[in-house]
Amino acid sequence: MWMPLLRKKAWAWVPVLIGWPACAWAAGGFGASDLLAILLLLLLALGGGWLVGRRAALRSNQLLPAAMDSDQRLMWALWGSGDNFWIWEVADDLLSWASARPMLGYGAHSSIKGADWRAQMVHRADRARLEAAIKAHLDGSADQYEVTYRLRDAQGRWNWVRARGRVVARDEAGRPTLVAGTFRPIEAERASDSERRIAAEVIRHMLEGVSVTDLDFHFVSANPAFLRLTGYEAEELSGKSASLLDSPQHPPSFYEEVRQRLHAHGSWSGEMWQRRRSGDDFLAWLQIAEVRSPEGARSHYVAVLADVTDRKRAEQRLRYLAHFDPLTSLPNRAFLRQRLRTRIDTGGSRRFALMFMDLDRFKHVNDSLGHAAGDELLRQAAKRLAHVVGESENVARIGGDEFTVIATGDTSNEGVERLAGEILDAFAGPLLVAGQEIAISPSIGIAYYPDHGRNLDELLRHADAAMYEAKARGRNTYRVYSVRMAEDAGERTRLEAALRKALDRDELRLVYQPKLSLRSGRITGAEALLRWRSAELGHVPPARFIPVAEDTGLILQLGEWALRQALSQARAWADAGLPELRIAVNVSAVQLTRGGFAELVKLVLDSHGLKPSWLEIELTESALMADPKRSGRTIAELRELGVRVAIDDFGTGYSSLSYLRGLAIDTVKIDKSFVDGIEHSVDDEVLTSTIVLMAHSLGLSVVAEGVETEGQLTFLRGENCDEVQGYWLARALDADKLRAFVGSYRMPAGLVLPGAR
Ligand code: C2E
Ligand code: CA
Ligand code: CA
């Protein structure tokens, strides 16, 4: 046998065998005898036939030197492979090995019983597999075996190795006597293998699409996500140009540029529209990078692609939300700010106007009709406004019912005010909301750049102050900012704060303005009017504080207080023996549509033991139109009670007499503005007489308010007007004074209508 030879360390002829360089190398690494063993094993590993042929010569040590030249290169090559070599003498079950480097800490060569080897050094889990593989080979069912298993190293750690073996000698009966083979640690290989496998798995399961193309951008491979995103089958893509996915959303030059950039720089990333197999386009975020071969030459491109269409949409939506009001689709405050800034930056000191528009009593509509209807109303108002202004980008909704308009066309005073007038006109007709017509009027404040402000905040503040002024002027109108208004705006805040305390501080009182019947010449009633003397602000006229009270909701408490106060006064007058006086109480839209108003009225009347006919409720047209359905219902309830209902300020709003016919009202109060025109304006006179005529034809009585002169009175009497109210008769008086006035009043002779009692 030649195995003992190996063990004898026959190193003497090694230099002859492999030449000087190997000795030099060996001196630095390990002993020459080891080398010899390696070389022999290398030879063994070359293959059974060759080995068997050489065995006798090996054993006799005769032939090796002669074979030296021809085998030398081959040996080197084998040695260079880095494998370890082993032989297994089957009969003795003796396993011997040799290795180029001390293998797994075991030294360069050693031998052990094969069974011990398997028991001690092979991982339990791999043992059966190893033995089965060996057995299969020995049985002749496999002409070679190859097993990977874990081998314990000298430190007791497990290492993956791959062993290959084959029978190299048999006895006369054909039984294997010698098996030889190689093995090598494959830890690193396995690691990179598993890395590769993990990488492949990751790519397989990535949500991002991954594709590999050759340098001409023809697909080589793609992961499932890529196929899913593009809708193609792997076979359909294979070999096809990536331009298959080009979308017409980009000009073809775009894709060409990307490809050129890749050629030039090896990488590209960015957003790119891609077309799916279905023809749909999707926006992809793409990262394309070159792949280089081990030699460093560019070989492929790998593209990682994510569908960002939704993200993009979300981004756009966000951007939209950041700049547009989702309810009306109008630009919002942020957008307005931007526009104003660019306007100011690019326009220099070129003049323009900022209009601030607020919908009168919107809060109230919103509260009474519900938010859905409120939203709808805002949408329609926005549409109407944008329609008038034309360029919708100049219109913005900056909150609640507040809109702004940048007037950039004709920015002369006349031009801007004309536009404001057109906006008011546009709102003259009611809006159809949830199946009902709702009249809503805007109040508009105007501030000019640069005269009234040089930035958005200043302009807004001033346009806002002007808007409040417009509201104070009876609404449905516009006002241009003036310095005085800035003070007013501050005053408004103070006013609101003071008003909240007014009731508690007992700062309110009612005064009563009598009404005279032109038929009987008697005082028939009195209108209760609020007066407020504020500790901080002094006397504040109702025209100033009523709108604030309505906007803030304070009118509910104020109104209820006025109702209770007026009726308690009526009780006191009756108790004092005054003839029956009908007390008129002004009621705002907010109270009317709140719900429960008629019940409140009944409660208060009952608590004072007053007949309902002693009370008249004055409602303005706009109060009615704010929510016609609900107002109509409340009016019906009041009439049911026996309370009278008058329409105040008639002629200033939108309602027509035919509309009033549908409402159960009793009286029409002709607005003071028409009465003012009597003796001056034929139009006003015609209107006045028409109102009287038509009201009568509807069975309504007519009161003319604001009658200041005898001339007006004479005209009204001539037109058959029923009652008058105004300074000509009396101002609003304190309760005591009214009592005295009623007691002593005598209609001037000659003014009483013929037939009057
Ligand atoms: P209104 O209901 O139209 O009241 C008539 C207003 O015209 C009163 O002003 C009255 O003093 C004034 N007036 C009467 N006759 C003449 C006249 O011959 N010439 C002139 N120049 N003015 C005359 P006042 O008291 O300042 O009230 C203004 C408005 O405030 C009222 O208009 C009414 O809309 C509101 N208001 C007053 N009190 C109440 C209240 O208790 N509740 C509600 N909701 N509104 C009220
Ligand atoms: Ca009134
Ligand atoms: Ca009035």
CSV table of N, CA and C in Angstrom, one decimal, residues 467-550:
chain,number,residue,atom,x,y,z
A,467,MET,N,-66.1,96.7,4.7
A,467,MET,CA,-67.2,95.8,4.6
A,467,MET,C,-68.1,95.9,5.8
A,468,TYR,N,-67.6,96.1,7.0
A,468,TYR,CA,-68.4,96.3,8.1
A,468,TYR,C,-69.2,97.6,8.0
A,469,GLU,N,-68.6,98.5,7.5
A,469,GLU,CA,-69.2,99.8,7.3
A,469,GLU,C,-70.4,99.6,6.4
A,470,ALA,N,-70.2,98.8,5.3
A,470,ALA,CA,-71.3,98.5,4.4
A,470,ALA,C,-72.4,97.8,5.1
A,471,LYS,N,-72.1,96.9,6.0
A,471,LYS,CA,-73.1,96.2,6.8
A,471,LYS,C,-73.9,97.1,7.6
A,472,ALA,N,-73.1,98.0,8.3
A,472,ALA,CA,-73.7,99.0,9.1
A,472,ALA,C,-74.7,99.9,8.4
A,473,ARG,N,-74.3,100.1,7.1
A,473,ARG,CA,-75.2,100.9,6.2
A,473,ARG,C,-76.4,100.2,5.7
A,474,GLY,N,-76.8,99.2,6.4
A,474,GLY,CA,-78.0,98.4,6.0
A,474,GLY,C,-77.7,97.3,5.1
A,475,ARG,N,-76.5,96.9,4.9
A,475,ARG,CA,-76.1,95.7,4.1
A,475,ARG,C,-76.4,95.9,2.6
A,476,ASN,N,-76.1,94.8,1.9
A,476,ASN,CA,-76.4,94.7,0.5
A,476,ASN,C,-75.9,96.0,-0.2
A,477,THR,N,-74.7,96.4,0.2
A,477,THR,CA,-74.1,97.6,-0.4
A,477,THR,C,-72.6,97.5,-0.3
A,478,TYR,N,-71.9,98.5,-0.9
A,478,TYR,CA,-70.4,98.4,-0.8
A,478,TYR,C,-70.0,99.7,-0.2
A,479,ARG,N,-68.8,99.7,0.4
A,479,ARG,CA,-68.2,100.9,0.9
A,479,ARG,C,-66.7,100.9,0.5
A,480,VAL,N,-66.1,102.0,0.3
A,480,VAL,CA,-64.7,102.1,0.0
A,480,VAL,C,-64.0,102.5,1.3
A,481,TYR,N,-62.9,102.0,1.6
A,481,TYR,CA,-62.2,102.2,2.9
A,481,TYR,C,-61.9,103.7,3.0
A,482,SER,N,-62.0,104.1,4.3
A,482,SER,CA,-61.5,105.4,4.6
A,482,SER,C,-60.8,105.3,6.0
A,483,VAL,N,-59.9,106.2,6.3
A,483,VAL,CA,-59.1,106.1,7.5
A,483,VAL,C,-60.0,105.9,8.7
A,484,ARG,N,-61.1,106.6,8.7
A,484,ARG,CA,-62.1,106.6,9.8
A,484,ARG,C,-62.5,105.2,10.1
A,485,MET,N,-62.6,104.3,9.1
A,485,MET,CA,-63.1,103.0,9.3
A,485,MET,C,-62.2,102.1,10.1
A,486,ALA,N,-60.9,102.4,10.0
A,486,ALA,CA,-60.0,101.6,10.8
A,486,ALA,C,-60.4,101.7,12.3
A,487,GLU,N,-60.7,103.0,12.6
A,487,GLU,CA,-61.2,103.2,14.0
A,487,GLU,C,-62.5,102.4,14.2
A,488,ASP,N,-63.3,102.4,13.2
A,488,ASP,CA,-64.6,101.7,13.4
A,488,ASP,C,-64.4,100.2,13.6
A,489,ALA,N,-63.4,99.7,12.9
A,489,ALA,CA,-63.2,98.3,13.0
A,489,ALA,C,-62.8,97.9,14.4
A,490,GLY,N,-61.9,98.8,14.9
A,490,GLY,CA,-61.5,98.6,16.3
A,490,GLY,C,-62.7,98.8,17.2
A,491,GLU,N,-63.5,99.7,16.8
A,491,GLU,CA,-64.7,100.0,17.6
A,491,GLU,C,-65.7,98.8,17.6
A,492,ARG,N,-65.8,98.2,16.5
A,492,ARG,CA,-66.7,97.1,16.4
A,492,ARG,C,-66.3,96.0,17.4
A,493,THR,N,-65.0,95.7,17.5
A,493,THR,CA,-64.6,94.7,18.5
A,493,THR,C,-65.0,95.2,19.9
A,494,ARG,N,-64.8,96.4,20.1
A,494,ARG,CA,-65.1,96.9,21.5
A,494,ARG,C,-66.6,96.9,21.7
A,495,LEU,N,-67.3,97.2,20.6
A,495,LEU,CA,-68.8,97.2,20.6
A,495,LEU,C,-69.3,95.8,20.9
A,496,GLU,N,-68.8,94.8,20.3
A,496,GLU,CA,-69.2,93.4,20.5
A,496,GLU,C,-69.0,93.0,22.0
A,497,ALA,N,-67.8,93.4,22.5
A,497,ALA,CA,-67.5,93.0,23.9
A,497,ALA,C,-68.5,93.8,24.8
A,498,ALA,N,-68.8,95.0,24.5
A,498,ALA,CA,-69.7,95.8,25.4
A,498,ALA,C,-71.1,95.3,25.3
A,499,LEU,N,-71.5,94.9,24.1
A,499,LEU,CA,-72.9,94.4,23.9
A,499,LEU,C,-73.1,93.1,24.7
A,500,ARG,N,-72.1,92.3,24.8
A,500,ARG,CA,-72.3,91.1,25.5
A,500,ARG,C,-72.6,91.4,27.0
A,501,LYS,N,-72.2,92.5,27.5
A,501,LYS,CA,-72.5,92.8,28.9
A,501,LYS,C,-73.7,93.7,29.0
A,502,ALA,N,-74.2,94.2,27.9
A,502,ALA,CA,-75.3,95.2,28.0
A,502,ALA,C,-76.5,94.7,28.8
A,503,LEU,N,-76.9,93.5,28.5
A,503,LEU,CA,-78.1,93.0,29.2
A,503,LEU,C,-77.9,92.9,30.7
A,504,ASP,N,-76.8,92.3,31.1
A,504,ASP,CA,-76.5,92.1,32.5
A,504,ASP,C,-76.4,93.5,33.2
A,505,ARG,N,-75.8,94.4,32.5
A,505,ARG,CA,-75.6,95.7,33.1
A,505,ARG,C,-76.8,96.6,33.0
A,506,ASP,N,-77.9,96.0,32.4
A,506,ASP,CA,-79.1,96.8,32.4
A,506,ASP,C,-79.0,98.1,31.6
A,507,GLU,N,-78.2,98.0,30.5
A,507,GLU,CA,-78.0,99.2,29.7
A,507,GLU,C,-79.0,99.4,28.6
A,508,LEU,N,-79.9,98.5,28.4
A,508,LEU,CA,-80.8,98.5,27.3
A,508,LEU,C,-82.2,99.0,27.8
A,509,ARG,N,-82.8,99.7,26.9
A,509,ARG,CA,-84.2,100.1,27.2
A,509,ARG,C,-85.0,100.2,25.9
A,510,LEU,N,-86.3,100.3,26.0
A,510,LEU,CA,-87.1,100.4,24.8
A,510,LEU,C,-87.7,101.8,24.7
A,511,VAL,N,-87.8,102.3,23.6
A,511,VAL,CA,-88.6,103.6,23.4
A,511,VAL,C,-89.7,103.2,22.4
A,512,TYR,N,-90.7,104.0,22.4
A,512,TYR,CA,-91.9,103.7,21.6
A,512,TYR,C,-92.3,104.8,20.7
A,513,GLN,N,-92.4,104.4,19.4
A,513,GLN,CA,-92.8,105.5,18.4
A,513,GLN,C,-94.3,105.2,18.0
A,514,PRO,N,-95.1,106.2,18.2
A,514,PRO,CA,-96.5,105.9,18.0
A,514,PRO,C,-96.9,105.9,16.5
A,515,LYS,N,-98.0,105.2,16.2
A,515,LYS,CA,-98.5,105.1,14.9
A,515,LYS,C,-99.9,105.7,14.9
A,516,LEU,N,-100.2,106.5,13.9
A,516,LEU,CA,-101.4,107.2,13.8
A,516,LEU,C,-102.3,106.6,12.7
A,517,SER,N,-103.6,106.3,13.0
A,517,SER,CA,-104.5,105.9,11.9
A,517,SER,C,-105.0,107.1,11.2
A,518,LEU,N,-104.9,107.1,9.9
A,518,LEU,CA,-105.4,108.2,9.1
A,518,LEU,C,-106.9,108.1,8.9
A,519,ARG,N,-107.4,106.9,9.3
A,519,ARG,CA,-108.9,106.8,9.1
A,519,ARG,C,-109.6,107.3,10.4
A,520,SER,N,-109.0,106.9,11.6
A,520,SER,CA,-109.7,107.3,12.8
A,520,SER,C,-109.1,108.5,13.5
A,521,GLY,N,-107.9,108.9,13.0
A,521,GLY,CA,-107.2,110.0,13.6
A,521,GLY,C,-106.7,109.7,15.0
A,522,ARG,N,-106.7,108.4,15.3
A,522,ARG,CA,-106.2,108.0,16.7
A,522,ARG,C,-104.9,107.3,16.6
A,523,ILE,N,-104.2,107.3,17.8
A,523,ILE,CA,-103.0,106.5,17.9
A,523,ILE,C,-103.4,105.1,18.1
A,524,THR,N,-103.0,104.3,17.2
A,524,THR,CA,-103.4,102.9,17.2
A,524,THR,C,-102.4,101.9,17.8
A,525,GLY,N,-101.1,102.4,17.8
A,525,GLY,CA,-100.1,101.5,18.4
A,525,GLY,C,-98.8,102.2,18.5
A,526,ALA,N,-97.8,101.5,18.8
A,526,ALA,CA,-96.4,102.1,18.9
A,526,ALA,C,-95.4,101.0,18.6
A,527,GLU,N,-94.4,101.4,17.9
A,527,GLU,CA,-93.3,100.5,17.6
A,527,GLU,C,-92.2,100.6,18.7
A,528,ALA,N,-91.9,99.4,19.3
A,528,ALA,CA,-90.8,99.4,20.3
A,528,ALA,C,-89.5,99.4,19.6
A,529,LEU,N,-88.6,100.3,20.0
A,529,LEU,CA,-87.3,100.4,19.4
A,529,LEU,C,-86.3,100.4,20.5
A,530,LEU,N,-85.2,99.6,20.2
A,530,LEU,CA,-84.2,99.4,21.2
A,530,LEU,C,-83.3,100.6,21.4
A,531,ARG,N,-82.9,100.9,22.6
A,531,ARG,CA,-81.9,101.9,22.8
A,531,ARG,C,-80.9,101.3,23.7
A,532,TRP,N,-79.6,101.7,23.4
A,532,TRP,CA,-78.5,101.2,24.2
A,532,TRP,C,-77.6,102.3,24.6
A,533,ARG,N,-77.5,102.5,25.9
A,533,ARG,CA,-76.5,103.5,26.4
A,533,ARG,C,-75.4,102.6,27.1
A,534,SER,N,-74.3,102.5,26.4
A,534,SER,CA,-73.2,101.7,26.9
A,534,SER,C,-72.3,102.5,27.9
A,535,ALA,N,-71.9,101.8,28.9
A,535,ALA,CA,-71.0,102.5,29.9
A,535,ALA,C,-69.7,102.9,29.2
A,536,GLU,N,-69.2,102.1,28.3
A,536,GLU,CA,-67.9,102.4,27.6
A,536,GLU,C,-68.1,103.3,26.4
A,537,LEU,N,-69.2,103.0,25.6
A,537,LEU,CA,-69.3,103.6,24.3
A,537,LEU,C,-70.3,104.7,24.2
A,538,GLY,N,-71.1,104.9,25.3
A,538,GLY,CA,-72.1,105.9,25.3
A,538,GLY,C,-73.3,105.4,24.5
A,539,HIS,N,-74.0,106.4,23.9
A,539,HIS,CA,-75.2,105.9,23.2
A,539,HIS,C,-74.8,105.3,21.8
A,540,VAL,N,-75.3,104.1,21.6
A,540,VAL,CA,-75.0,103.4,20.3
A,540,VAL,C,-76.4,103.2,19.6
A,541,PRO,N,-76.5,103.7,18.4
A,541,PRO,CA,-77.8,103.6,17.7
A,541,PRO,C,-78.0,102.1,17.3
A,542,PRO,N,-79.3,101.7,17.2
A,542,PRO,CA,-79.5,100.3,16.8
A,542,PRO,C,-78.9,99.9,15.5
A,543,ALA,N,-78.9,100.9,14.5
A,543,ALA,CA,-78.3,100.5,13.2
A,543,ALA,C,-76.9,100.1,13.4
A,544,ARG,N,-76.2,100.4,14.4
A,544,ARG,CA,-74.8,100.0,14.6
A,544,ARG,C,-74.8,98.7,15.4
A,545,PHE,N,-75.6,98.6,16.4
A,545,PHE,CA,-75.4,97.3,17.2
A,545,PHE,C,-76.3,96.2,16.8
A,546,ILE,N,-77.4,96.5,16.1
A,546,ILE,CA,-78.3,95.3,15.7
A,546,ILE,C,-77.5,94.4,14.8
A,547,PRO,N,-76.8,94.9,13.7
A,547,PRO,CA,-76.1,94.0,12.8
A,547,PRO,C,-75.1,93.1,13.6
A,548,VAL,N,-74.4,93.8,14.5
A,548,VAL,CA,-73.4,93.1,15.3
A,548,VAL,C,-74.1,92.0,16.2
A,549,ALA,N,-75.2,92.3,16.7
A,549,ALA,CA,-76.0,91.4,17.5
A,549,ALA,C,-76.4,90.2,16.7
A,550,GLU,N,-76.8,90.5,15.4
A,550,GLU,CA,-77.3,89.4,14.5
A,550,GLU,C,-76.1,88.5,14.1
